[in-house]
């Protein structure tokens, strides 16, 4: 009796919630976390505040800026809109563009300052917006929309140097031939107006900029310009924000397109034992922007080698107090051991697990079934490793030759996932375009029965184009959150 109570107490205090890149993240009300291309600002109590673009079906721009709070970067409590669109307003009406919001505390003004890319729907204004609030969660009041030092401003980022507290804006100056640079410009001491250009990344034509700082270096991450299609994000390094900056390099394995994500923000988490640097990226879905996912991953930084990489983990546990993160171990089930039905079949693939990948997954009668899967009776994250070689347009390089499938490009296929033959509850698995021979994963939160007799059946669903599912390599079943 005594011991079981003690155990209950112990489990109640260790409420680990995992970070699962690319999953459907639910807030504490059960709704999808809706804060795209934003930032995470830490208040003086150590609470994390996530700000981002609010998008719903039928209103993917001009929806305002949403805000969530969290103590662990995994459990998100919604607080509605921090910046609400105002009908008829020249800069924040629902017809306007309110993109990539960033929030910083102005010690001098004793206010929180929100800056963003302010524009009209045809991106003809290229301004930076400012709104302020006395409290971090808002509501923020519009102050101005201005041209930074008289120039254009597109994708917006903000960086605060932890050594001297100075803030900087990062912005690309548009797509015109005279533009195509990325500016790094210092704010005045109150983080209100831009004062002085620290560096210009000349003619790289990059966007979605962010800077992460270590004790010795600054690393600037940016993506290429390929619209909502992901590409290989690059990083530059420097000892000083004024430069000289290094040549750029690609931060994740080639052809994964940064695990199907775009850069946008980074967070330095200095814990009692370790400092962890998080890549905070967006996995845009141009077919349904409001369902776009989040790719948050720890980065490996080696200042001696002057190198930074973004590493993939399906599921990890981040302790924001110690700064340590722990990749969660799962159990793997291979497609080579699974059963195929209909026209689905296993095909030789030297890049796949056991040299075999399951393909021809089509509609609901050409399926693959994994069996003997061990479950806990609680919801568990399960990662589906697949190849989707439709090869969307642009390939890796902006302007590169697309290797099209059926004359068009598709950002994703969709599979149906059925647990234990229960067709009443079909889960939709979005399988983003990878590349030929590149295997990536998408997680789903599924409830398996307790015991070792579970089956998971994967078929194809309509993605607006075809009813094909992607080729499957394996699934990995993770333990439930405590
Ligand atoms: C910190 O927490 C206290 C107590 O909950 C609260 O009154 C205060 O506003 C918080 N400070 C910030 C900066 O959020
Ligand atoms: C956006 O602003 C530009 C520059 O003023 C203008 O040419 C363009 O017509 C505007 N677009 C819309 C939809 O108002
Ligand atoms: C505006 O941008 C252009 C292109 O990068 C540059 O030549 C010009 O110096 C910039 N002007 C200012 C005031 O920064
Ligand atoms: C199987 O797919 C067909 C065609 O897409 C559809 O009409 C049918 O309802 C599906 N059956 C089940 C059991 O899902």
PDB file of C-alpha atoms in Angstrom, residues 109-371:
ATOM      1  CA  UNK A 109      11.048  50.672 -22.927  1.00  0.00           C
ATOM      2  CA  UNK A 110       9.970  48.114 -20.285  1.00  0.00           C
ATOM      3  CA  UNK A 111       7.758  46.578 -22.968  1.00  0.00           C
ATOM      4  CA  UNK A 112       7.698  43.534 -25.167  1.00  0.00           C
ATOM      5  CA  UNK A 113       8.331  44.389 -28.805  1.00  0.00           C
ATOM      6  CA  UNK A 114       6.940  42.265 -31.627  1.00  0.00           C
ATOM      7  CA  UNK A 115       8.535  42.719 -35.057  1.00  0.00           C
ATOM      8  CA  UNK A 116       7.430  40.953 -38.242  1.00  0.00           C
ATOM      9  CA  UNK A 117       7.396  41.028 -42.033  1.00  0.00           C
ATOM     10  CA  UNK A 118       4.515  43.372 -42.851  1.00  0.00           C
ATOM     11  CA  UNK A 119       3.256  43.322 -46.406  1.00  0.00           C
ATOM     12  CA  UNK A 120       0.301  43.345 -48.737  1.00  0.00           C
ATOM     13  CA  UNK A 121      -0.949  40.210 -50.457  1.00  0.00           C
ATOM     14  CA  UNK A 122       1.248  40.722 -53.530  1.00  0.00           C
ATOM     15  CA  UNK A 123       4.377  41.345 -51.438  1.00  0.00           C
ATOM     16  CA  UNK A 124       4.717  44.844 -52.871  1.00  0.00           C
ATOM     17  CA  UNK A 125       5.381  46.748 -49.613  1.00  0.00           C
ATOM     18  CA  UNK A 126       8.232  44.729 -48.031  1.00  0.00           C
ATOM     19  CA  UNK A 127       8.086  46.421 -44.595  1.00  0.00           C
ATOM     20  CA  UNK A 128       8.782  45.563 -40.975  1.00  0.00           C
ATOM     21  CA  UNK A 129       5.965  45.829 -38.452  1.00  0.00           C
ATOM     22  CA  UNK A 130       6.232  46.806 -34.799  1.00  0.00           C
ATOM     23  CA  UNK A 131       3.664  46.216 -32.066  1.00  0.00           C
ATOM     24  CA  UNK A 132       4.202  46.499 -28.319  1.00  0.00           C
ATOM     25  CA  UNK A 133       2.711  45.159 -25.121  1.00  0.00           C
ATOM     26  CA  UNK A 134       3.306  45.476 -21.372  1.00  0.00           C
ATOM     27  CA  UNK A 135       2.857  41.734 -20.908  1.00  0.00           C
ATOM     28  CA  UNK A 136       4.503  39.028 -22.959  1.00  0.00           C
ATOM     29  CA  UNK A 137       1.273  37.296 -23.972  1.00  0.00           C
ATOM     30  CA  UNK A 138      -0.229  40.503 -25.263  1.00  0.00           C
ATOM     31  CA  UNK A 139      -2.477  41.908 -26.534  1.00  0.00           C
ATOM     32  CA  UNK A 140       0.072  43.724 -28.696  1.00  0.00           C
ATOM     33  CA  UNK A 141      -0.812  47.130 -30.078  1.00  0.00           C
ATOM     34  CA  UNK A 142       0.254  48.136 -33.553  1.00  0.00           C
ATOM     35  CA  UNK A 143       2.863  50.920 -33.642  1.00  0.00           C
ATOM     36  CA  UNK A 144       4.276  51.117 -37.166  1.00  0.00           C
ATOM     37  CA  UNK A 145       5.250  49.418 -40.408  1.00  0.00           C
ATOM     38  CA  UNK A 146       8.474  50.825 -41.854  1.00  0.00           C
ATOM     39  CA  UNK A 147      11.111  50.249 -44.496  1.00  0.00           C
ATOM     40  CA  UNK A 148      14.329  49.301 -42.664  1.00  0.00           C
ATOM     41  CA  UNK A 149      16.929  52.023 -43.395  1.00  0.00           C
ATOM     42  CA  UNK A 150      14.832  52.838 -46.418  1.00  0.00           C
ATOM     43  CA  UNK A 151      15.245  49.366 -47.887  1.00  0.00           C
ATOM     44  CA  UNK A 152      13.065  46.339 -48.666  1.00  0.00           C
ATOM     45  CA  UNK A 153      12.458  43.628 -46.110  1.00  0.00           C
ATOM     46  CA  UNK A 154      11.098  40.172 -46.773  1.00  0.00           C
ATOM     47  CA  UNK A 155      11.584  37.103 -44.518  1.00  0.00           C
ATOM     48  CA  UNK A 156      12.268  38.417 -41.029  1.00  0.00           C
ATOM     49  CA  UNK A 157      14.409  37.091 -38.178  1.00  0.00           C
ATOM     50  CA  UNK A 158      15.547  38.582 -34.882  1.00  0.00           C
ATOM     51  CA  UNK A 159      18.596  37.789 -32.815  1.00  0.00           C
ATOM     52  CA  UNK A 160      19.628  38.995 -29.345  1.00  0.00           C
ATOM     53  CA  UNK A 161      23.274  38.622 -28.328  1.00  0.00           C
ATOM     54  CA  UNK A 162      23.336  37.091 -24.845  1.00  0.00           C
ATOM     55  CA  UNK A 163      26.711  38.682 -24.097  1.00  0.00           C
ATOM     56  CA  UNK A 164      25.649  42.314 -24.439  1.00  0.00           C
ATOM     57  CA  UNK A 165      21.856  42.138 -24.807  1.00  0.00           C
ATOM     58  CA  UNK A 166      21.907  43.907 -28.183  1.00  0.00           C
ATOM     59  CA  UNK A 167      19.245  42.904 -30.695  1.00  0.00           C
ATOM     60  CA  UNK A 168      19.552  42.599 -34.454  1.00  0.00           C
ATOM     61  CA  UNK A 169      17.110  42.150 -37.313  1.00  0.00           C
ATOM     62  CA  UNK A 170      17.793  39.670 -40.094  1.00  0.00           C
ATOM     63  CA  UNK A 171      15.919  40.135 -43.329  1.00  0.00           C
ATOM     64  CA  UNK A 172      16.216  39.328 -46.965  1.00  0.00           C
ATOM     65  CA  UNK A 173      15.699  42.368 -49.176  1.00  0.00           C
ATOM     66  CA  UNK A 174      13.392  40.707 -51.652  1.00  0.00           C
ATOM     67  CA  UNK A 175      13.515  38.835 -54.929  1.00  0.00           C
ATOM     68  CA  UNK A 176      14.334  41.725 -57.265  1.00  0.00           C
ATOM     69  CA  UNK A 177      17.678  41.655 -58.971  1.00  0.00           C
ATOM     70  CA  UNK A 178      18.877  44.696 -56.998  1.00  0.00           C
ATOM     71  CA  UNK A 179      17.966  42.852 -53.798  1.00  0.00           C
ATOM     72  CA  UNK A 180      18.657  39.160 -53.076  1.00  0.00           C
ATOM     73  CA  UNK A 181      20.832  39.923 -50.056  1.00  0.00           C
ATOM     74  CA  UNK A 182      20.307  39.117 -46.391  1.00  0.00           C
ATOM     75  CA  UNK A 183      20.831  42.005 -43.975  1.00  0.00           C
ATOM     76  CA  UNK A 184      21.962  41.753 -40.391  1.00  0.00           C
ATOM     77  CA  UNK A 185      21.169  45.148 -38.850  1.00  0.00           C
ATOM     78  CA  UNK A 186      21.487  46.345 -35.241  1.00  0.00           C
ATOM     79  CA  UNK A 187      18.527  47.902 -33.412  1.00  0.00           C
ATOM     80  CA  UNK A 188      18.856  50.991 -31.265  1.00  0.00           C
ATOM     81  CA  UNK A 189      19.203  50.360 -27.517  1.00  0.00           C
ATOM     82  CA  UNK A 190      15.434  49.971 -27.052  1.00  0.00           C
ATOM     83  CA  UNK A 191      15.010  47.371 -29.825  1.00  0.00           C
ATOM     84  CA  UNK A 192      12.619  49.737 -31.608  1.00  0.00           C
ATOM     85  CA  UNK A 193      14.283  51.177 -34.728  1.00  0.00           C
ATOM     86  CA  UNK A 194      17.092  49.811 -36.866  1.00  0.00           C
ATOM     87  CA  UNK A 195      20.305  51.753 -36.572  1.00  0.00           C
ATOM     88  CA  UNK A 196      23.287  50.251 -38.319  1.00  0.00           C
ATOM     89  CA  UNK A 197      24.035  47.440 -40.758  1.00  0.00           C
ATOM     90  CA  UNK A 198      26.374  44.906 -39.114  1.00  0.00           C
ATOM     91  CA  UNK A 199      26.723  42.701 -42.183  1.00  0.00           C
ATOM     92  CA  UNK A 200      25.150  42.054 -45.563  1.00  0.00           C
ATOM     93  CA  UNK A 201      25.185  38.503 -46.944  1.00  0.00           C
ATOM     94  CA  UNK A 202      25.578  39.626 -50.524  1.00  0.00           C
ATOM     95  CA  UNK A 203      23.624  38.013 -53.356  1.00  0.00           C
ATOM     96  CA  UNK A 204      23.210  34.607 -51.750  1.00  0.00           C
ATOM     97  CA  UNK A 205      19.442  34.986 -52.338  1.00  0.00           C
ATOM     98  CA  UNK A 206      18.535  33.165 -49.139  1.00  0.00           C
ATOM     99  CA  UNK A 207      15.588  33.537 -46.768  1.00  0.00           C
ATOM    100  CA  UNK A 208      14.174  32.416 -43.394  1.00  0.00           C
ATOM    101  CA  UNK A 209      17.293  33.620 -41.514  1.00  0.00           C
ATOM    102  CA  UNK A 210      18.168  32.933 -37.887  1.00  0.00           C
ATOM    103  CA  UNK A 211      21.328  33.167 -35.776  1.00  0.00           C
ATOM    104  CA  UNK A 212      22.469  30.880 -32.976  1.00  0.00           C
ATOM    105  CA  UNK A 213      25.264  31.913 -30.629  1.00  0.00           C
ATOM    106  CA  UNK A 214      27.793  29.778 -28.775  1.00  0.00           C
ATOM    107  CA  UNK A 215      30.521  31.001 -26.417  1.00  0.00           C
ATOM    108  CA  UNK A 216      32.877  31.426 -29.366  1.00  0.00           C
ATOM    109  CA  UNK A 217      30.840  31.698 -32.537  1.00  0.00           C
ATOM    110  CA  UNK A 218      27.796  32.960 -34.319  1.00  0.00           C
ATOM    111  CA  UNK A 219      26.107  30.641 -36.794  1.00  0.00           C
ATOM    112  CA  UNK A 220      23.599  32.084 -39.261  1.00  0.00           C
ATOM    113  CA  UNK A 221      21.159  29.552 -40.765  1.00  0.00           C
ATOM    114  CA  UNK A 222      19.107  30.305 -43.876  1.00  0.00           C
ATOM    115  CA  UNK A 223      17.190  28.425 -46.508  1.00  0.00           C
ATOM    116  CA  UNK A 224      17.154  28.763 -50.284  1.00  0.00           C
ATOM    117  CA  UNK A 225      14.132  30.330 -51.943  1.00  0.00           C
ATOM    118  CA  UNK A 226      11.926  27.509 -53.223  1.00  0.00           C
ATOM    119  CA  UNK A 227       8.533  28.715 -52.009  1.00  0.00           C
ATOM    120  CA  UNK A 228       6.867  26.200 -49.715  1.00  0.00           C
ATOM    121  CA  UNK A 229       9.053  23.366 -51.041  1.00  0.00           C
ATOM    122  CA  UNK A 230      11.856  22.550 -48.609  1.00  0.00           C
ATOM    123  CA  UNK A 231      15.524  22.645 -49.603  1.00  0.00           C
ATOM    124  CA  UNK A 232      18.948  22.133 -48.053  1.00  0.00           C
ATOM    125  CA  UNK A 233      19.355  24.774 -45.318  1.00  0.00           C
ATOM    126  CA  UNK A 234      22.836  26.308 -45.075  1.00  0.00           C
ATOM    127  CA  UNK A 235      24.866  27.855 -42.248  1.00  0.00           C
ATOM    128  CA  UNK A 236      27.613  30.492 -42.104  1.00  0.00           C
ATOM    129  CA  UNK A 237      29.981  30.971 -39.137  1.00  0.00           C
ATOM    130  CA  UNK A 238      31.733  34.053 -37.725  1.00  0.00           C
ATOM    131  CA  UNK A 239      33.619  35.166 -34.606  1.00  0.00           C
ATOM    132  CA  UNK A 240      31.871  38.524 -34.743  1.00  0.00           C
ATOM    133  CA  UNK A 241      28.505  39.606 -36.112  1.00  0.00           C
ATOM    134  CA  UNK A 242      30.324  42.107 -38.332  1.00  0.00           C
ATOM    135  CA  UNK A 243      32.195  39.220 -39.929  1.00  0.00           C
ATOM    136  CA  UNK A 244      34.139  38.023 -41.689  1.00  0.00           C
ATOM    137  CA  UNK A 245      31.564  35.272 -42.223  1.00  0.00           C
ATOM    138  CA  UNK A 246      32.562  31.860 -43.593  1.00  0.00           C
ATOM    139  CA  UNK A 247      31.393  30.199 -46.778  1.00  0.00           C
ATOM    140  CA  UNK A 248      27.988  28.545 -46.315  1.00  0.00           C
ATOM    141  CA  UNK A 249      27.627  24.782 -45.911  1.00  0.00           C
ATOM    142  CA  UNK A 250      24.666  22.405 -45.865  1.00  0.00           C
ATOM    143  CA  UNK A 251      23.588  21.494 -42.315  1.00  0.00           C
ATOM    144  CA  UNK A 252      21.873  18.115 -42.758  1.00  0.00           C
ATOM    145  CA  UNK A 253      22.348  14.996 -44.905  1.00  0.00           C
ATOM    146  CA  UNK A 254      22.170  15.866 -48.605  1.00  0.00           C
ATOM    147  CA  UNK A 255      18.867  15.399 -50.351  1.00  0.00           C
ATOM    148  CA  UNK A 256      16.853  15.160 -47.140  1.00  0.00           C
ATOM    149  CA  UNK A 257      16.049  18.854 -47.719  1.00  0.00           C
ATOM    150  CA  UNK A 258      16.758  19.442 -44.025  1.00  0.00           C
ATOM    151  CA  UNK A 259      14.351  16.594 -43.202  1.00  0.00           C
ATOM    152  CA  UNK A 260      11.679  18.370 -45.221  1.00  0.00           C
ATOM    153  CA  UNK A 261      11.852  21.618 -43.317  1.00  0.00           C
ATOM    154  CA  UNK A 262      12.736  25.284 -43.568  1.00  0.00           C
ATOM    155  CA  UNK A 263      14.795  27.232 -41.027  1.00  0.00           C
ATOM    156  CA  UNK A 264      13.281  30.189 -39.183  1.00  0.00           C
ATOM    157  CA  UNK A 265      14.406  30.238 -35.579  1.00  0.00           C
ATOM    158  CA  UNK A 266      16.923  28.729 -33.183  1.00  0.00           C
ATOM    159  CA  UNK A 267      16.982  28.530 -29.403  1.00  0.00           C
ATOM    160  CA  UNK A 268      19.912  28.254 -27.013  1.00  0.00           C
ATOM    161  CA  UNK A 269      18.982  26.321 -23.877  1.00  0.00           C
ATOM    162  CA  UNK A 270      21.625  26.780 -21.217  1.00  0.00           C
ATOM    163  CA  UNK A 271      20.885  24.182 -18.551  1.00  0.00           C
ATOM    164  CA  UNK A 272      22.699  23.270 -15.336  1.00  0.00           C
ATOM    165  CA  UNK A 273      24.636  20.480 -17.078  1.00  0.00           C
ATOM    166  CA  UNK A 274      24.663  21.195 -20.775  1.00  0.00           C
ATOM    167  CA  UNK A 275      23.788  23.777 -23.403  1.00  0.00           C
ATOM    168  CA  UNK A 276      21.517  22.467 -26.125  1.00  0.00           C
ATOM    169  CA  UNK A 277      20.901  24.376 -29.345  1.00  0.00           C
ATOM    170  CA  UNK A 278      17.537  23.771 -30.983  1.00  0.00           C
ATOM    171  CA  UNK A 279      16.756  24.182 -34.658  1.00  0.00           C
ATOM    172  CA  UNK A 280      13.172  25.464 -34.872  1.00  0.00           C
ATOM    173  CA  UNK A 281      11.947  24.872 -38.400  1.00  0.00           C
ATOM    174  CA  UNK A 282       8.703  24.647 -40.333  1.00  0.00           C
ATOM    175  CA  UNK A 283       7.502  21.744 -42.401  1.00  0.00           C
ATOM    176  CA  UNK A 284       5.234  23.649 -44.739  1.00  0.00           C
ATOM    177  CA  UNK A 285       2.392  21.902 -46.468  1.00  0.00           C
ATOM    178  CA  UNK A 286       1.365  24.020 -49.437  1.00  0.00           C
ATOM    179  CA  UNK A 287      -1.682  21.765 -50.040  1.00  0.00           C
ATOM    180  CA  UNK A 288      -3.019  22.625 -46.587  1.00  0.00           C
ATOM    181  CA  UNK A 289      -0.870  25.344 -45.031  1.00  0.00           C
ATOM    182  CA  UNK A 290      -2.898  25.366 -41.818  1.00  0.00           C
ATOM    183  CA  UNK A 291      -1.772  21.777 -41.172  1.00  0.00           C
ATOM    184  CA  UNK A 292       1.943  22.532 -41.583  1.00  0.00           C
ATOM    185  CA  UNK A 293       4.081  20.784 -38.994  1.00  0.00           C
ATOM    186  CA  UNK A 294       7.082  21.732 -36.881  1.00  0.00           C
ATOM    187  CA  UNK A 295      10.576  20.290 -37.117  1.00  0.00           C
ATOM    188  CA  UNK A 296      12.454  21.051 -33.906  1.00  0.00           C
ATOM    189  CA  UNK A 297      15.795  19.276 -33.607  1.00  0.00           C
ATOM    190  CA  UNK A 298      18.947  19.531 -31.514  1.00  0.00           C
ATOM    191  CA  UNK A 299      21.978  20.790 -33.391  1.00  0.00           C
ATOM    192  CA  UNK A 300      25.519  19.503 -32.999  1.00  0.00           C
ATOM    193  CA  UNK A 301      27.948  22.416 -32.835  1.00  0.00           C
ATOM    194  CA  UNK A 302      31.705  21.978 -32.841  1.00  0.00           C
ATOM    195  CA  UNK A 303      33.383  25.365 -32.508  1.00  0.00           C
ATOM    196  CA  UNK A 304      36.873  23.859 -32.929  1.00  0.00           C
ATOM    197  CA  UNK A 305      35.898  22.375 -36.295  1.00  0.00           C
ATOM    198  CA  UNK A 306      33.770  25.469 -36.976  1.00  0.00           C
ATOM    199  CA  UNK A 307      30.898  23.181 -37.836  1.00  0.00           C
ATOM    200  CA  UNK A 308      27.191  22.873 -37.126  1.00  0.00           C
ATOM    201  CA  UNK A 309      24.782  20.135 -38.155  1.00  0.00           C
ATOM    202  CA  UNK A 310      21.088  19.472 -37.590  1.00  0.00           C
ATOM    203  CA  UNK A 311      20.543  15.871 -36.497  1.00  0.00           C
ATOM    204  CA  UNK A 312      17.419  13.781 -36.804  1.00  0.00           C
ATOM    205  CA  UNK A 313      15.659  12.114 -33.871  1.00  0.00           C
ATOM    206  CA  UNK A 314      12.154  10.661 -34.209  1.00  0.00           C
ATOM    207  CA  UNK A 315      11.353  11.227 -30.549  1.00  0.00           C
ATOM    208  CA  UNK A 316      13.412  12.872 -27.808  1.00  0.00           C
ATOM    209  CA  UNK A 317      13.065  14.056 -24.258  1.00  0.00           C
ATOM    210  CA  UNK A 318      14.451  17.514 -23.559  1.00  0.00           C
ATOM    211  CA  UNK A 319      15.119  18.549 -19.967  1.00  0.00           C
ATOM    212  CA  UNK A 320      15.098  22.333 -20.093  1.00  0.00           C
ATOM    213  CA  UNK A 321      16.474  22.552 -16.533  1.00  0.00           C
ATOM    214  CA  UNK A 322      19.645  20.499 -17.126  1.00  0.00           C
ATOM    215  CA  UNK A 323      19.799  21.314 -20.850  1.00  0.00           C
ATOM    216  CA  UNK A 324      20.202  17.624 -21.660  1.00  0.00           C
ATOM    217  CA  UNK A 325      18.191  15.785 -24.271  1.00  0.00           C
ATOM    218  CA  UNK A 326      17.700  12.036 -24.510  1.00  0.00           C
ATOM    219  CA  UNK A 327      16.771  10.305 -27.753  1.00  0.00           C
ATOM    220  CA  UNK A 328      14.030   7.762 -26.995  1.00  0.00           C
ATOM    221  CA  UNK A 329      14.659   4.186 -28.078  1.00  0.00           C
ATOM    222  CA  UNK A 330      11.974   2.393 -29.981  1.00  0.00           C
ATOM    223  CA  UNK A 331      11.387  -1.098 -31.330  1.00  0.00           C
ATOM    224  CA  UNK A 332      11.755  -1.593 -35.075  1.00  0.00           C
ATOM    225  CA  UNK A 333       9.591  -3.743 -37.358  1.00  0.00           C
ATOM    226  CA  UNK A 334      10.811  -4.166 -40.929  1.00  0.00           C
ATOM    227  CA  UNK A 335       8.832  -4.127 -44.154  1.00  0.00           C
ATOM    228  CA  UNK A 336      10.955  -7.103 -45.244  1.00  0.00           C
ATOM    229  CA  UNK A 337       9.174  -9.161 -42.550  1.00  0.00           C
ATOM    230  CA  UNK A 338       5.693  -7.728 -43.158  1.00  0.00           C
ATOM    231  CA  UNK A 339       2.887  -9.152 -45.265  1.00  0.00           C
ATOM    232  CA  UNK A 340       1.882  -7.562 -48.556  1.00  0.00           C
ATOM    233  CA  UNK A 341      -1.545  -7.869 -50.192  1.00  0.00           C
ATOM    234  CA  UNK A 342      -3.019  -7.061 -53.599  1.00  0.00           C
ATOM    235  CA  UNK A 343      -0.523  -5.482 -55.960  1.00  0.00           C
ATOM    236  CA  UNK A 344       1.815  -4.350 -53.165  1.00  0.00           C
ATOM    237  CA  UNK A 345       5.135  -6.147 -53.319  1.00  0.00           C
ATOM    238  CA  UNK A 346       8.661  -6.161 -51.884  1.00  0.00           C
ATOM    239  CA  UNK A 347      11.314  -4.907 -54.239  1.00  0.00           C
ATOM    240  CA  UNK A 348      15.105  -4.998 -54.127  1.00  0.00           C
ATOM    241  CA  UNK A 349      16.444  -1.659 -52.832  1.00  0.00           C
ATOM    242  CA  UNK A 350      20.092  -1.508 -51.797  1.00  0.00           C
ATOM    243  CA  UNK A 351      19.434   1.642 -49.745  1.00  0.00           C
ATOM    244  CA  UNK A 352      16.643   0.044 -47.688  1.00  0.00           C
ATOM    245  CA  UNK A 353      16.710  -2.053 -44.507  1.00  0.00           C
ATOM    246  CA  UNK A 354      17.574  -5.685 -45.336  1.00  0.00           C
ATOM    247  CA  UNK A 355      17.888  -4.635 -49.001  1.00  0.00           C
ATOM    248  CA  UNK A 356      14.120  -4.600 -49.537  1.00  0.00           C
ATOM    249  CA  UNK A 357      11.398  -1.933 -49.663  1.00  0.00           C
ATOM    250  CA  UNK A 358       7.608  -2.443 -49.887  1.00  0.00           C
ATOM    251  CA  UNK A 359       6.107  -0.699 -52.894  1.00  0.00           C
ATOM    252  CA  UNK A 360       2.889  -0.728 -54.970  1.00  0.00           C
ATOM    253  CA  UNK A 361       0.865   0.325 -51.912  1.00  0.00           C
ATOM    254  CA  UNK A 362      -2.291   1.510 -53.591  1.00  0.00           C
ATOM    255  CA  UNK A 363      -5.818   2.278 -52.403  1.00  0.00           C
ATOM    256  CA  UNK A 364      -7.263   0.044 -49.731  1.00  0.00           C
ATOM    257  CA  UNK A 365      -6.655  -3.358 -51.281  1.00  0.00           C
ATOM    258  CA  UNK A 366      -2.911  -3.201 -51.955  1.00  0.00           C
ATOM    259  CA  UNK A 367      -1.556  -2.954 -48.469  1.00  0.00           C
ATOM    260  CA  UNK A 368       1.296  -3.907 -46.201  1.00  0.00           C
ATOM    261  CA  UNK A 369       0.622  -5.334 -42.742  1.00  0.00           C
ATOM    262  CA  UNK A 370       3.123  -5.382 -39.907  1.00  0.00           C
ATOM    263  CA  UNK A 371       2.232  -7.920 -37.225  1.00  0.00           C
TER     264      UNK A 371
END
